[in-house]
Each structure stands twice: as C-alpha cells, then as structure tokens.
C-alpha cells in the first residue's frame, strides 16, 4: 500500500475506515453534512486501484456536478498518481451517458460526434425552425406550438416517448410536435440533456450486450449524492445492472433532498433498498459544524417524516466554537441588508473570501450586492453561466461546434454575429446561408471565404483558421492555440478583467477538466460535448464574498455564513405554506433550511426583518423548530 493511501486510511475514524475498505456487494451509506463522505469515497477508489495493480478494470464513480467530480478526481490522483486517468471514470450522469452514446450509440443510429443542445434558447430555435418549415409545407402546425416544449422536456425527463405520451393523454397534436422535435434533433445530429439519459436507457434496454460489456469494464460502481437521483437516472442504473449486478456503493442523505422539482425523491432510496438489498452503514459524525449548529440541525430536520426510520441523530465531533449561531430580527429589510453588509465589512478584507450570504431566492440576494459595494466589500453572485460572455469565446466555441454540425443554422448565426462584433463587420447570416446553399458549401466555410476577402486583418486571420478547421478537424488544438492570443489581444477590457479574460479562465478550466476525464488529449467531439456539459463561470476572485441560493451552496462549506430572510413566505416559501404543515413541499423547505445552516464551519448569522418591501412578515416556523427566538441565540 502506498504511503498516501495508508495515511488517508489512518486519518479516518473507525466507521469511516470500515466504509472506505468496503469490498464487494451493495452498500447504502447514509452520510450527513460534514461526515467526510468525499474522503471516504476517494480513499475507497484509490485503495481498490492500489490493491489491483495488475488488473485493467475501471472504477465508475458518478456524482451530480462537474465541480464535485473534479474534486473527487483530484483527490484520487493525489492518492494514487498516474493511475486514476487510466482506470476510473469520475463524472456526472450526463457525462457518463455522453461517453456511452459516443462509444455505442451507433447501435441505435446515434453518430458519435453528436452535438448537445443544453440551452433552452437552442432547443426553442431548433423547434421554431422545424415548425416554420412544416408550416411552409402546409402542415397543421403553428409557431405557438413552441409553448409545448416544456411539456416535451418533462416527458423526456421521465423517459416517456411520443407514443407513450399519446396513449396516456390522447393529445394527438402534442404527439406530432414531440415527434417533430425528436426527428429534428436526429437530423441535426444532436441530443438535449434529457435525451442523453433517455437514449442511453433506450440503448441499454434494446442492446443488453452493451450493458454487459460496461459491467465487465466497471465492476465497481459508486454513486455520490444518491438522494438526488431522478427516476430516469434510477432506470439508467437498472438497465446498466441488468437486474443482477449488485456491486453498487451509494452515498446518500435523505435530509438533503432539495431537488424534488427535478425528480429527486425519498422513493429512490426505498427502491434501492428493495432492489439491491444493500448493507446499511451510517456516518453520523459531523466534522464541519460547531456542536450548537449540529443540535439546531437535528431539532429542525427531526420534524420531517420522509426519512429513513433507522436513522440516528447527527453527532458533533467538534467542541468549539461556543456561541456559534446568532439570530437578529430587524425592523425592515433595508436595515437587515445594511447591518449585514457592515458586519461583513468589519470582518476585514482578509476574511471576505471565507464568507457566504445564503438566501432562498435570488431576488432576496441581489440587493446585497449594492449594500456590500456601499461598504467597499468585494462580492459576487454565484450562478451557473451556461454560455461564454465575450463575443471572442462565443465565436471560438461556435466555430468548433460548426465543424461538427456544419448545417446548423443557429450555430452559424451565433458565429457570424460574434465575428461581426469582433471584427466590426456587418455580414448577414441569413443571406450568407442562402449563398452557401446555392454554392453547395458549408455555411461556415462560406463565411470564412468572405472573411478572408474583407478589409479587416483580424477577420482575414479568423477566416483562415475556420478554413483550416474545415479541412481537418484534428487540427482543432493547433487552431485554438493560435486563435486565443489573437482574440485576447483584440479584446478591449476596461479596468480589471475583461469578459474575454474571464472567459479564458473558464475555457482553460474546462479544457483541463475534459483532459482529466478523457485521460489524454481529447478529440473535437469530446471538446464540444464537454463544453456543453459545463458551466462557463470563472472562479471567484480572492477576498470576495459570495452570494448564493441554497441550491447553489449545497455541497460547499464556509467559515462564516449569513442566512437571510427567515420569514414565512420566504423560508419556507409561500408555495409550501399554501400546501400545509405536513406536505412534501414543506418537508423539502425544511431540508433547504437544514442544508443552509450546515454549510457553517465557524459562525452562523441568522436574520429576518419584520417587513419586506413594506409588507409585514412573520418569523419563520423553522426558527421555533431550531429553538431560536428574538435576539441572540
């Protein structure tokens, strides 16, 4: 056993070590906040690999965010350098499905270089163009049928095909629009996020030999945050396991199910118990939060009924600090905002990067940016950024994507408009597309030829790069390395980082993650698909306070947490208040509150105001459940 792995095992508590050394068979590990589940998971992966140096099998570890996957991958690499890239897949469900479909999707007619339509606007544009074409052909459609897209996505997320949907609701028109959307995706050689799971399930169901091969390749499965699995993801596991494979090790916390709206449910944990008959393990020690907060969290979540009946209360492993939680009620939301901003300013700039302000919704958090700015405190709102911001990286991303999907008109429009902004051109993408069709050329090749003949030196260089990529997709790395310095030089940033500078940081992070996931230099489809699956948000600047919704903060931890807006109608939300005390919605809101307070390592500031936007509010019922009243805790 290597020294890093031995050291990692010795640093674990007895129950953590027993869990990390788990061998074959199904296991359900209930692990609350701060229980060290990531250490346990990564140590188990490293030990499995270290114990079998002469084997070629791979370990499969699935989680729900690329950030969590990256952290796990880095920890495993530290424990057993040079092995994890070759012998693991550590990534999200969607990333794993992307890999499955690239390698085996041809069995059901999916080309390995498919694009991914992850954004709502891309999917709407796809359906709009398809509807327009059908309308021009005299078919019984209308552009207002785009309003059916959310329902179609919901059906796809539940693995419901057009035929099944029609049998269930008898809506012939919805079936026709759904079929048109699905066929257009195929024509464009593309999948949406829902389609990655749906088509993987279809493949594994129709071609069980693929599932058998994957079980042979990956004899050990680990799933983090299992409580967040959707029914579709659970079906994916079912088809993968073939009803017989039981070597599945899952880590879950039924007190942190906060994605019911996306399909997460306590029922998935019950199904796993029934289908896999797992060994039940509990990691009950909280190594993160002060004891006072652990007590508050136990009191709060103990009011929920949708929990494992055998679950034990969380135990605090720490003894300090004392007086870790403070509650203050303000007269107005303006006073709450101003007081918290000043409190954070008083911490000193060296501590601002250790601070998070958490709120139930963005609308509560957004005013705090101005309040913090008024106190000269650097702050940023954390949010998933699905697209690059600068036209420079929008163009580069669109160029790579166009090389794979040269007939996609929306991509061509994005590429042309971004180049217009960069090079001060006025090219009409619709006119260029018509000209390209008449000439029998790919749209972006025609754009490249026009750009090369323009008066703009920058446009000429970008056009030459596009032509090189059109001739050979394997040159993508050389072209990107050539394009980025040119684009950054052209970007006119104001003080501090420009949008292009921020996009470059995000670009480099994404490419590093893709290389780690693929175990070497990725090919162009790997890059395009990997970019589509990841947020383009750059890392925070140092000494910056972060503002987050609870859903964004899940899985993170901070020394100082300010949890705002603890009033009825905000936390819990007014929707859950309408459904009643015993509703599943109220239980989820209680879990949201539980997640928020357990992000704390040192100090928790809870706050509420008597009025928000001049409307009187009652204190949150959750304060009483945590044994908190007016004034300090």
Coordinates of C-alpha atoms in Angstrom, one line a residue:
X1 CA 0.0 0.0 0.0
X2 CA 1.4 3.4 -0.9
X3 CA 2.1 6.0 1.8
X4 CA -0.6 8.5 0.8
X5 CA -3.3 5.8 0.8
X6 CA -2.1 4.4 4.1
X7 CA -2.0 7.9 5.6
X8 CA -5.5 8.6 4.3
X9 CA -6.9 5.4 5.8
X10 CA -5.2 6.2 9.2
X11 CA -6.8 9.6 9.2
X12 CA -10.3 8.2 9.1
X13 CA -12.5 7.4 12.0
X14 CA -13.2 3.6 12.6
X15 CA -16.6 3.7 10.9
X16 CA -15.2 5.8 8.0
X17 CA -12.3 3.4 7.6
X18 CA -14.6 0.4 7.6
X19 CA -16.7 2.1 4.9
X20 CA -13.7 3.0 2.8
X21 CA -12.5 -0.6 2.9
X22 CA -15.8 -2.0 1.8
X23 CA -15.3 -4.7 -0.8
X24 CA -17.9 -6.4 -2.9
X25 CA -21.7 -6.2 -2.6
X26 CA -24.3 -3.4 -2.4
X27 CA -24.0 -0.8 0.3
X28 CA -26.1 2.2 1.3
X29 CA -24.2 4.8 3.2
X30 CA -26.2 7.5 5.0
X31 CA -23.9 10.4 5.5
X32 CA -25.0 13.7 6.8
X33 CA -23.3 17.2 6.3
X34 CA -19.6 17.2 7.3
X35 CA -19.5 13.4 7.6
X36 CA -16.4 13.2 5.4
X37 CA -18.1 11.3 2.6
X38 CA -15.8 12.6 -0.2
X39 CA -12.8 11.5 1.8
X40 CA -14.3 8.0 2.3
X41 CA -15.3 7.7 -1.4
X42 CA -12.0 8.8 -2.8
X43 CA -10.0 6.7 -0.4
X44 CA -12.1 3.7 -1.3
X45 CA -11.4 4.3 -5.1
X46 CA -7.7 4.7 -4.5
X47 CA -7.5 1.6 -2.4
X48 CA -9.4 -0.5 -4.9
X49 CA -6.9 0.6 -7.6
X50 CA -3.8 0.1 -5.4
X51 CA -4.9 -3.4 -4.4
X52 CA -5.2 -4.5 -8.0
X53 CA -2.1 -3.1 -9.9
X54 CA -2.1 -6.0 -12.3
X55 CA -5.8 -5.6 -13.3
X56 CA -7.3 -3.5 -16.1
X57 CA -10.8 -3.0 -14.8
X58 CA -12.1 0.6 -14.2
X59 CA -14.0 2.1 -11.3
X60 CA -17.1 4.0 -12.0
X61 CA -17.9 7.0 -9.8
X62 CA -20.9 9.1 -10.6
X63 CA -22.0 12.4 -9.0
X64 CA -24.2 15.4 -9.9
X65 CA -21.9 18.3 -10.6
X66 CA -18.7 18.7 -12.6
X67 CA -17.3 20.6 -9.6
X68 CA -17.8 17.6 -7.3
X69 CA -16.4 15.2 -9.9
X70 CA -13.3 17.4 -10.4
X71 CA -12.7 17.4 -6.6
X72 CA -13.0 13.7 -6.4
X73 CA -10.8 13.2 -9.4
X74 CA -8.1 15.4 -7.9
X75 CA -8.2 13.7 -4.6
X76 CA -7.8 10.2 -6.2
X77 CA -5.0 11.5 -8.4
X78 CA -3.2 12.7 -5.2
X79 CA -3.6 9.3 -3.5
X80 CA -2.5 7.2 -6.5
X81 CA -0.8 9.4 -9.1
X82 CA -0.9 8.4 -12.8
X83 CA -3.5 5.6 -12.3
X84 CA -6.8 7.4 -12.0
X85 CA -6.9 8.7 -15.6
X86 CA -6.5 5.2 -16.9
X87 CA -8.7 3.2 -14.5
X88 CA -11.6 5.4 -13.4
X89 CA -14.5 7.3 -14.8
X90 CA -15.4 10.0 -12.3
X91 CA -18.0 12.3 -13.6
X92 CA -21.7 13.3 -13.8
X93 CA -24.5 11.1 -15.0
X94 CA -24.8 13.2 -18.2
X95 CA -21.0 12.9 -18.9
X96 CA -21.1 9.1 -18.5
X97 CA -24.1 8.9 -20.8
X98 CA -22.3 11.0 -23.3
X99 CA -19.4 8.5 -23.2
X100 CA -21.8 5.5 -23.5
X101 CA -23.5 7.0 -26.6
X102 CA -20.2 8.1 -28.2
X103 CA -18.9 4.5 -27.9
X104 CA -22.1 2.5 -28.5
X105 CA -24.8 4.8 -29.8
X106 CA -24.4 3.6 -33.4
X107 CA -26.4 0.6 -32.4
X108 CA -29.5 2.8 -32.2
X109 CA -28.5 5.2 -35.0
X110 CA -26.6 7.9 -33.0
X111 CA -23.4 9.2 -34.5
X112 CA -20.5 9.5 -32.1
X113 CA -19.9 13.2 -32.9
X114 CA -23.4 14.3 -31.8
X115 CA -23.9 17.8 -30.5
X116 CA -25.6 18.7 -27.2
X117 CA -28.4 21.2 -27.1
X118 CA -28.4 22.0 -23.4
X119 CA -29.8 25.5 -23.5
X120 CA -33.5 26.5 -23.6
X121 CA -32.9 29.1 -26.4
X122 CA -31.1 26.5 -28.6
X123 CA -34.0 24.0 -28.2
X124 CA -36.6 26.7 -28.9
X125 CA -34.7 27.8 -32.0
X126 CA -34.4 24.2 -33.2
X127 CA -38.2 23.6 -32.8
X128 CA -39.1 27.0 -34.2
X129 CA -37.1 26.4 -37.4
X130 CA -38.7 22.9 -37.7
X131 CA -42.2 24.3 -37.2
X132 CA -41.6 27.0 -39.7
X133 CA -40.5 24.5 -42.3
X134 CA -43.6 22.3 -41.7
X135 CA -45.9 25.3 -41.9
X136 CA -44.4 26.3 -45.2
X137 CA -45.1 22.8 -46.4
X138 CA -48.8 23.2 -45.5
X139 CA -48.7 21.0 -42.3
X140 CA -51.0 21.7 -39.4
X141 CA -48.6 23.4 -37.1
X142 CA -48.2 26.9 -35.6
X143 CA -45.2 28.7 -34.2
X144 CA -47.2 28.9 -30.9
X145 CA -46.5 25.2 -30.6
X146 CA -43.2 26.2 -29.1
X147 CA -45.1 26.5 -25.8
X148 CA -45.3 22.7 -25.8
X149 CA -41.5 22.4 -25.4
X150 CA -41.5 22.5 -21.5
X151 CA -44.1 19.6 -21.5
X152 CA -42.0 17.7 -24.0
X153 CA -38.8 18.1 -21.9
X154 CA -40.7 17.0 -18.9
X155 CA -41.9 13.9 -20.7
X156 CA -38.4 13.1 -21.9
X157 CA -37.0 13.6 -18.4
X158 CA -39.4 10.8 -17.3
X159 CA -38.4 8.6 -20.3
X160 CA -41.9 9.0 -21.9
X161 CA -41.7 8.6 -25.7
X162 CA -44.3 10.3 -28.0
X163 CA -46.2 7.1 -28.4
X164 CA -46.4 6.5 -24.6
X165 CA -47.4 10.2 -24.1
X166 CA -50.3 9.8 -26.6
X167 CA -51.5 6.6 -25.0
X168 CA -51.6 8.4 -21.7
X169 CA -53.2 11.7 -22.6
X170 CA -54.6 11.2 -26.1
X171 CA -53.2 14.5 -27.3
X172 CA -52.5 13.9 -31.0
X173 CA -51.1 17.4 -31.6
X174 CA -48.7 17.2 -28.7
X175 CA -47.5 13.8 -30.1
X176 CA -47.0 15.3 -33.5
X177 CA -44.9 18.3 -32.2
X178 CA -42.9 15.9 -29.9
X179 CA -42.2 13.6 -32.9
X180 CA -41.1 16.7 -34.9
X181 CA -38.8 17.9 -32.2
X182 CA -37.3 14.4 -31.8
X183 CA -36.8 13.9 -35.5
X184 CA -35.2 17.4 -35.9
X185 CA -32.7 16.6 -33.2
X186 CA -31.8 13.4 -35.1
X187 CA -31.5 15.3 -38.3
X188 CA -29.2 17.9 -36.6
X189 CA -27.1 15.0 -35.1
X190 CA -27.9 16.4 -31.6
X191 CA -29.3 15.5 -28.3
X192 CA -30.7 17.6 -25.5
X193 CA -29.8 17.0 -21.8
X194 CA -32.9 14.9 -21.3
X195 CA -32.0 12.9 -24.4
X196 CA -28.6 11.9 -23.0
X197 CA -30.4 9.8 -20.3
X198 CA -33.3 8.7 -22.4
X199 CA -31.2 7.5 -25.4
X200 CA -28.8 5.7 -23.0
X201 CA -31.7 3.9 -21.4
X202 CA -33.0 3.1 -24.9
X203 CA -29.6 1.7 -25.9
X204 CA -29.1 -0.4 -22.8
X205 CA -32.7 -1.8 -23.0
X206 CA -32.5 -2.6 -26.7
X207 CA -28.9 -3.8 -26.7
X208 CA -28.3 -5.5 -23.4
X209 CA -24.9 -6.7 -24.6
X210 CA -23.7 -3.1 -24.2
X211 CA -24.7 -3.1 -20.5
X212 CA -23.0 -6.5 -20.0
X213 CA -19.8 -5.1 -21.5
X214 CA -20.0 -2.0 -19.3
X215 CA -20.4 -4.2 -16.2
X216 CA -17.3 -6.1 -17.2
X217 CA -15.3 -2.9 -17.7
X218 CA -16.6 -1.3 -14.5
X219 CA -17.0 -4.0 -11.8
X220 CA -17.2 -1.4 -9.0
X221 CA -19.8 1.4 -9.0
X222 CA -20.0 4.3 -6.6
X223 CA -22.7 7.0 -6.6
X224 CA -22.4 10.2 -4.6
X225 CA -25.4 12.3 -3.6
X226 CA -27.7 9.3 -4.4
X227 CA -30.7 11.1 -2.9
X228 CA -30.6 13.5 -5.9
X229 CA -31.2 10.8 -8.5
X230 CA -34.2 11.2 -10.7
X231 CA -36.4 8.3 -11.8
X232 CA -34.8 8.4 -15.2
X233 CA -31.3 8.1 -13.6
X234 CA -32.5 5.3 -11.5
X235 CA -33.8 3.5 -14.6
X236 CA -30.4 4.0 -16.1
X237 CA -28.8 2.1 -13.2
X238 CA -31.5 -0.6 -13.6
X239 CA -30.7 -1.1 -17.3
X240 CA -26.9 -1.0 -16.6
X241 CA -27.1 -3.6 -13.8
X242 CA -29.3 -5.9 -15.8
X243 CA -31.2 -6.8 -12.7
X244 CA -28.4 -9.0 -11.4
X245 CA -25.3 -6.8 -10.8
X246 CA -25.2 -5.8 -7.1
X247 CA -21.8 -4.3 -6.7
X248 CA -23.2 -0.7 -6.2
X249 CA -22.0 1.5 -3.4
X250 CA -24.1 4.6 -2.9
X251 CA -23.8 7.5 -0.5
X252 CA -27.0 9.4 0.3
X253 CA -28.6 11.8 2.8
X254 CA -32.3 11.8 2.9
X255 CA -32.2 15.1 4.9
X256 CA -30.7 16.9 1.9
X257 CA -33.3 16.1 -0.8
X258 CA -33.9 19.6 -2.1
X259 CA -34.5 18.8 -5.8
X260 CA -38.0 17.3 -5.7
X261 CA -39.0 19.6 -8.6
X262 CA -36.3 17.9 -10.7
X263 CA -37.5 14.4 -9.8
X264 CA -35.3 13.7 -6.7
X265 CA -37.3 11.7 -4.1
X266 CA -37.0 9.6 -1.0
X267 CA -38.6 6.9 -3.1
X268 CA -35.3 6.3 -4.9
X269 CA -33.7 5.3 -1.6
X270 CA -36.5 3.0 -0.8
X271 CA -36.3 1.4 -4.3
X272 CA -32.5 0.9 -3.9
X273 CA -33.1 -0.9 -0.6
X274 CA -35.7 -3.2 -2.2
X275 CA -33.8 -3.8 -5.5
X276 CA -30.2 -4.2 -4.2
X277 CA -30.7 -5.4 -0.6
X278 CA -27.7 -3.3 0.5
X279 CA -25.7 -3.3 3.7
X280 CA -26.8 -0.3 5.7
X281 CA -24.0 2.0 7.0
X282 CA -24.3 5.3 8.8
X283 CA -21.7 8.0 9.1
X284 CA -23.2 10.1 11.9
X285 CA -20.3 12.3 13.0
X286 CA -20.3 15.9 11.7
X287 CA -16.7 17.1 11.4
X288 CA -17.7 20.5 10.0
X289 CA -20.2 22.4 12.2
X290 CA -19.9 23.6 15.8
X291 CA -22.0 21.5 18.2
X292 CA -24.5 24.2 18.6
X293 CA -25.4 24.1 14.9
X294 CA -25.5 20.3 14.9
X295 CA -28.1 20.4 17.7
X296 CA -30.1 23.0 15.8
X297 CA -30.0 20.9 12.6
X298 CA -31.1 17.8 14.4
X299 CA -34.0 19.6 16.1
X300 CA -35.1 21.1 12.7
X301 CA -35.0 18.1 10.5
X302 CA -36.4 15.8 13.2
X303 CA -39.8 17.3 12.3
X304 CA -39.7 15.6 8.8
X305 CA -41.4 12.2 8.3
X306 CA -39.8 11.3 4.9
X307 CA -36.6 10.0 6.5
X308 CA -35.0 6.6 7.0
X309 CA -36.7 5.2 10.2
X310 CA -33.4 3.7 11.3
X311 CA -31.5 6.9 11.0
X312 CA -29.6 8.1 14.0
X313 CA -29.1 11.8 15.1
X314 CA -26.0 13.5 13.8
X315 CA -23.2 13.8 16.4
X316 CA -20.8 16.7 16.6
X317 CA -17.2 15.7 16.6
X318 CA -16.0 19.3 17.4
X319 CA -16.2 21.0 20.8
X320 CA -15.7 24.6 19.6
X321 CA -16.5 27.4 19.0
X322 CA -19.1 28.4 21.5
X323 CA -21.9 30.9 20.6
X324 CA -21.5 29.9 17.0
X325 CA -25.1 30.9 16.0
X326 CA -26.6 34.4 16.3
X327 CA -30.1 35.4 15.3
X328 CA -31.2 39.0 14.8
X329 CA -34.5 40.4 13.8
X330 CA -34.6 43.8 12.1
X331 CA -37.4 46.3 11.6
X332 CA -37.1 46.4 7.8
X333 CA -35.3 44.5 5.0
X334 CA -33.2 47.7 4.3
X335 CA -31.9 47.6 7.9
X336 CA -31.2 43.9 7.6
X337 CA -29.2 44.4 4.4
X338 CA -27.2 47.4 5.7
X339 CA -26.4 45.8 9.0
X340 CA -25.2 42.6 7.4
X341 CA -23.1 44.4 4.9
X342 CA -21.4 46.4 7.7
X343 CA -20.9 43.3 9.8
X344 CA -19.0 41.6 6.8
X345 CA -17.0 44.8 6.2
X346 CA -15.9 44.7 9.9
X347 CA -14.5 41.2 9.4
X348 CA -11.7 42.7 7.3
X349 CA -10.8 42.0 3.7
X350 CA -8.6 39.0 4.6
X351 CA -11.8 37.2 5.7
X352 CA -14.2 38.1 2.9
X353 CA -13.3 35.1 0.8
X354 CA -14.5 32.9 3.7
X355 CA -18.0 34.5 3.8
X356 CA -21.2 33.3 2.1
X357 CA -24.6 35.1 2.2
X358 CA -27.3 32.5 1.6
X359 CA -30.9 33.2 0.7
X360 CA -33.9 31.1 -0.6
X361 CA -34.1 33.1 -3.8
X362 CA -32.0 35.4 -6.0
X363 CA -34.4 38.2 -5.6
X364 CA -33.6 38.3 -1.9
X365 CA -29.9 38.2 -2.5
X366 CA -29.5 40.7 -5.4
X367 CA -29.9 43.9 -3.3
X368 CA -27.0 42.8 -1.1
X369 CA -24.5 43.4 -4.0
X370 CA -25.2 47.1 -3.8
X371 CA -25.2 47.1 0.0
X372 CA -21.8 45.4 0.1
X373 CA -20.4 47.7 -2.6
X374 CA -21.5 50.7 -0.5
X375 CA -19.3 49.3 2.3
X376 CA -16.4 48.8 -0.1
X377 CA -16.7 45.0 0.2
X378 CA -16.0 42.9 -2.9
X379 CA -18.8 40.5 -3.7
X380 CA -20.2 38.4 -6.5
X381 CA -23.4 36.4 -7.2
X382 CA -22.7 32.7 -7.8
X383 CA -24.7 31.4 -10.7
X384 CA -24.3 28.8 -13.4
X385 CA -23.1 30.5 -16.6
X386 CA -24.2 28.3 -19.5
X387 CA -22.6 30.4 -22.2
X388 CA -19.5 32.4 -22.7
X389 CA -20.0 36.1 -22.4
X390 CA -17.4 37.7 -24.7
X391 CA -18.0 37.6 -28.5
X392 CA -14.4 36.3 -28.8
X393 CA -15.1 33.0 -27.0
X394 CA -18.7 32.8 -28.3
X395 CA -17.1 32.8 -31.8
X396 CA -14.5 30.2 -30.9
X397 CA -17.0 27.9 -29.3
X398 CA -19.4 28.2 -32.2
X399 CA -16.6 27.6 -34.7
X400 CA -15.6 24.3 -33.0
X401 CA -19.3 23.3 -32.8
X402 CA -19.9 24.2 -36.5
X403 CA -17.0 21.9 -37.6
X404 CA -19.1 19.0 -36.2
X405 CA -22.6 20.4 -37.2
X406 CA -21.9 22.5 -40.3
X407 CA -25.6 22.6 -41.3
X408 CA -26.9 24.0 -38.0
X409 CA -28.2 27.5 -38.8
X410 CA -28.5 28.7 -35.2
X411 CA -24.8 28.0 -34.7
X412 CA -24.0 29.7 -37.9
X413 CA -25.9 32.8 -36.8
X414 CA -24.1 32.9 -33.5
X415 CA -20.7 32.5 -35.2
X416 CA -21.4 35.2 -37.8
X417 CA -22.9 37.7 -35.3
X418 CA -20.0 37.2 -32.8
X419 CA -17.4 37.7 -35.7
X420 CA -19.3 40.9 -36.7
X421 CA -18.8 42.3 -33.2
X422 CA -15.2 41.3 -33.0
X423 CA -14.2 42.4 -36.5
X424 CA -16.6 45.4 -37.0
X425 CA -18.3 43.6 -39.9
X426 CA -21.9 43.7 -41.0
X427 CA -22.4 40.3 -42.6
X428 CA -26.0 39.0 -42.7
X429 CA -26.0 35.3 -41.5
X430 CA -29.3 34.6 -43.3
X431 CA -28.0 35.9 -46.6
X432 CA -24.7 34.1 -46.2
X433 CA -26.6 30.8 -45.5
X434 CA -28.7 31.2 -48.7
X435 CA -25.5 31.9 -50.7
X436 CA -23.7 28.9 -49.2
X437 CA -26.6 26.6 -50.0
X438 CA -26.6 27.9 -53.6
X439 CA -22.8 27.2 -53.9
X440 CA -23.2 23.8 -52.2
X441 CA -20.8 24.8 -49.4
X442 CA -20.9 24.5 -45.6
X443 CA -22.2 27.8 -44.1
X444 CA -19.1 28.5 -42.0
X445 CA -16.7 27.7 -44.9
X446 CA -18.6 30.3 -47.0
X447 CA -18.3 32.8 -44.1
X448 CA -14.5 32.0 -43.9
X449 CA -14.1 32.8 -47.6
X450 CA -16.0 36.1 -47.2
X451 CA -14.0 37.0 -44.1
X452 CA -10.6 36.3 -45.9
X453 CA -11.5 38.8 -48.6
X454 CA -12.7 41.5 -46.2
X455 CA -10.7 44.6 -45.3
X456 CA -10.3 43.5 -41.7
X457 CA -7.0 41.9 -40.9
X458 CA -8.5 40.2 -37.9
X459 CA -11.3 38.8 -40.0
X460 CA -8.9 37.5 -42.5
X461 CA -7.0 35.6 -39.8
X462 CA -10.1 34.2 -38.3
X463 CA -11.4 33.1 -41.7
X464 CA -8.1 31.3 -42.4
X465 CA -8.5 29.4 -39.1
X466 CA -12.0 28.4 -40.0
X467 CA -10.8 27.1 -43.3
X468 CA -8.1 25.1 -41.7
X469 CA -10.6 23.5 -39.3
X470 CA -13.0 22.8 -42.2
X471 CA -10.2 20.8 -43.9
X472 CA -9.2 18.8 -40.9
X473 CA -10.9 18.6 -37.5
X474 CA -7.9 17.0 -35.9
X475 CA -6.1 20.4 -36.1
X476 CA -8.5 21.9 -33.6
X477 CA -5.9 22.1 -30.8
X478 CA -3.4 24.0 -33.0
X479 CA -6.1 26.3 -34.2
X480 CA -7.3 27.1 -30.7
X481 CA -3.8 27.8 -29.6
X482 CA -3.4 30.2 -32.5
X483 CA -6.8 31.8 -32.0
X484 CA -6.8 32.6 -28.3
X485 CA -3.8 35.0 -28.1
X486 CA -5.2 36.8 -31.1
X487 CA -8.7 37.1 -29.6
X488 CA -7.4 38.2 -26.2
X489 CA -5.2 40.8 -27.8
X490 CA -8.3 42.1 -29.6
X491 CA -10.5 42.2 -26.5
X492 CA -10.9 45.7 -25.2
X493 CA -11.2 45.3 -21.5
X494 CA -11.9 48.1 -19.1
X495 CA -10.3 48.2 -15.6
X496 CA -9.7 44.7 -14.2
X497 CA -10.6 41.6 -16.1
X498 CA -12.5 41.9 -19.4
X499 CA -15.2 39.5 -20.3
X500 CA -12.7 37.8 -22.6
X501 CA -10.2 37.4 -19.8
X502 CA -12.8 35.8 -17.6
X503 CA -13.9 33.5 -20.4
X504 CA -10.3 32.5 -21.0
X505 CA -10.0 31.4 -17.3
X506 CA -13.2 29.4 -17.7
X507 CA -12.1 28.0 -21.0
X508 CA -8.8 26.8 -19.6
X509 CA -10.5 25.2 -16.6
X510 CA -13.0 23.4 -18.8
X511 CA -10.3 22.0 -21.1
X512 CA -8.3 20.8 -18.1
X513 CA -11.4 19.0 -16.8
X514 CA -12.1 17.4 -20.2
X515 CA -8.5 16.2 -20.5
X516 CA -8.7 14.7 -17.0
X517 CA -12.0 13.0 -17.8
X518 CA -10.8 11.6 -21.1
X519 CA -7.3 10.6 -19.9
X520 CA -5.4 12.5 -22.6
X521 CA -5.7 14.9 -25.4
X522 CA -9.5 14.9 -26.3
X523 CA -10.7 14.9 -29.9
X524 CA -13.0 17.6 -31.2
X525 CA -16.3 15.9 -30.3
X526 CA -15.0 15.4 -26.8
X527 CA -14.2 19.1 -26.5
X528 CA -17.5 20.3 -27.9
X529 CA -19.6 17.9 -25.8
X530 CA -17.5 18.6 -22.7
X531 CA -18.0 22.4 -23.1
X532 CA -21.8 21.9 -23.5
X533 CA -22.0 19.9 -20.2
X534 CA -20.1 22.5 -18.1
X535 CA -20.7 25.9 -16.6
X536 CA -18.6 28.8 -18.1
X537 CA -18.5 30.6 -14.8
X538 CA -14.9 31.6 -13.9
X539 CA -13.6 31.1 -10.3
X540 CA -14.1 33.8 -7.8
X541 CA -11.5 36.5 -7.2
X542 CA -9.7 36.2 -3.9
X543 CA -11.1 38.0 -0.9
X544 CA -14.6 38.1 -2.4
X545 CA -17.9 37.5 -0.6
X546 CA -20.1 35.1 -2.4
X547 CA -23.9 35.3 -2.6
X548 CA -25.7 32.0 -3.2
X549 CA -29.1 30.4 -3.3
X550 CA -29.3 27.3 -1.1
X551 CA -29.4 25.0 -4.1
X552 CA -26.1 26.5 -5.4
X553 CA -24.5 26.2 -1.9
X554 CA -25.3 22.5 -1.5
X555 CA -22.1 20.6 -1.0
X556 CA -20.0 23.6 -0.1
X557 CA -18.8 25.0 3.3
X558 CA -17.8 28.4 4.6
X559 CA -16.3 29.7 7.8
X560 CA -18.9 32.5 8.0
X561 CA -22.5 32.0 6.8
X562 CA -25.1 34.8 6.8
X563 CA -28.5 33.2 6.2
X564 CA -31.1 35.9 5.4
X565 CA -34.8 36.2 5.1
X566 CA -36.0 33.7 7.7
X567 CA -39.7 34.7 7.4
X568 CA -42.9 33.0 6.4
X569 CA -43.3 33.2 2.6
X570 CA -39.6 33.3 2.0
X571 CA -38.2 30.4 4.2
X572 CA -40.4 28.5 4.0
X573 CA -41.6 29.7 0.5
X574 CA -45.2 30.9 0.1
X575 CA -45.9 27.9 -2.2
X576 CA -45.0 25.4 0.6
X577 CA -47.0 27.5 3.1
X578 CA -50.1 27.1 0.9
X579 CA -49.7 23.3 0.8
X580 CA -49.6 23.0 4.6
X581 CA -47.5 21.8 7.5
X582 CA -47.4 18.1 6.6
X583 CA -46.9 18.5 2.8
X584 CA -43.9 17.1 0.9
X585 CA -43.3 20.7 -0.2
X586 CA -42.9 21.9 3.5
X587 CA -40.6 19.0 4.2
X588 CA -38.4 20.0 1.3
X589 CA -38.3 23.6 2.6
X590 CA -37.2 22.3 6.0
X591 CA -34.4 20.4 4.2
X592 CA -33.4 23.6 2.4
X593 CA -33.1 25.3 5.8
X594 CA -31.1 22.3 7.1
X595 CA -28.7 22.5 4.1
X596 CA -28.2 26.2 4.6
X597 CA -27.3 26.2 8.3
X598 CA -25.0 23.1 7.9
X599 CA -22.7 25.0 5.4
X600 CA -21.2 26.6 8.5
X601 CA -17.7 25.9 9.8
X602 CA -17.4 28.7 12.4
X603 CA -20.1 31.3 12.7
X604 CA -23.7 31.3 11.6
X605 CA -25.7 34.6 11.4
X606 CA -29.4 34.1 11.0
X607 CA -31.6 37.1 10.3
X608 CA -35.1 38.2 9.5
X609 CA -36.9 41.5 9.1
X610 CA -40.4 42.5 10.3
X611 CA -41.2 43.8 6.8
X612 CA -40.0 43.1 3.3
X613 CA -40.8 45.7 0.6
X614 CA -43.2 47.3 3.2
X615 CA -45.1 44.1 3.7
X616 CA -45.2 42.7 7.2
X617 CA -43.8 39.2 7.7
X618 CA -44.0 36.6 10.4
X619 CA -40.9 34.9 11.6
X620 CA -40.2 31.5 10.0
X621 CA -41.6 28.5 11.8
X622 CA -38.2 26.9 11.3
X623 CA -36.7 29.3 13.9
X624 CA -39.0 27.9 16.6
X625 CA -38.2 24.3 15.5
X626 CA -34.5 25.2 16.0
X627 CA -35.3 26.6 19.4
X628 CA -34.5 30.2 18.3
X629 CA -36.4 33.3 19.4
X630 CA -35.9 37.0 19.2
X631 CA -32.5 38.3 19.9
X632 CA -29.3 36.3 20.1
X633 CA -29.4 32.5 20.1

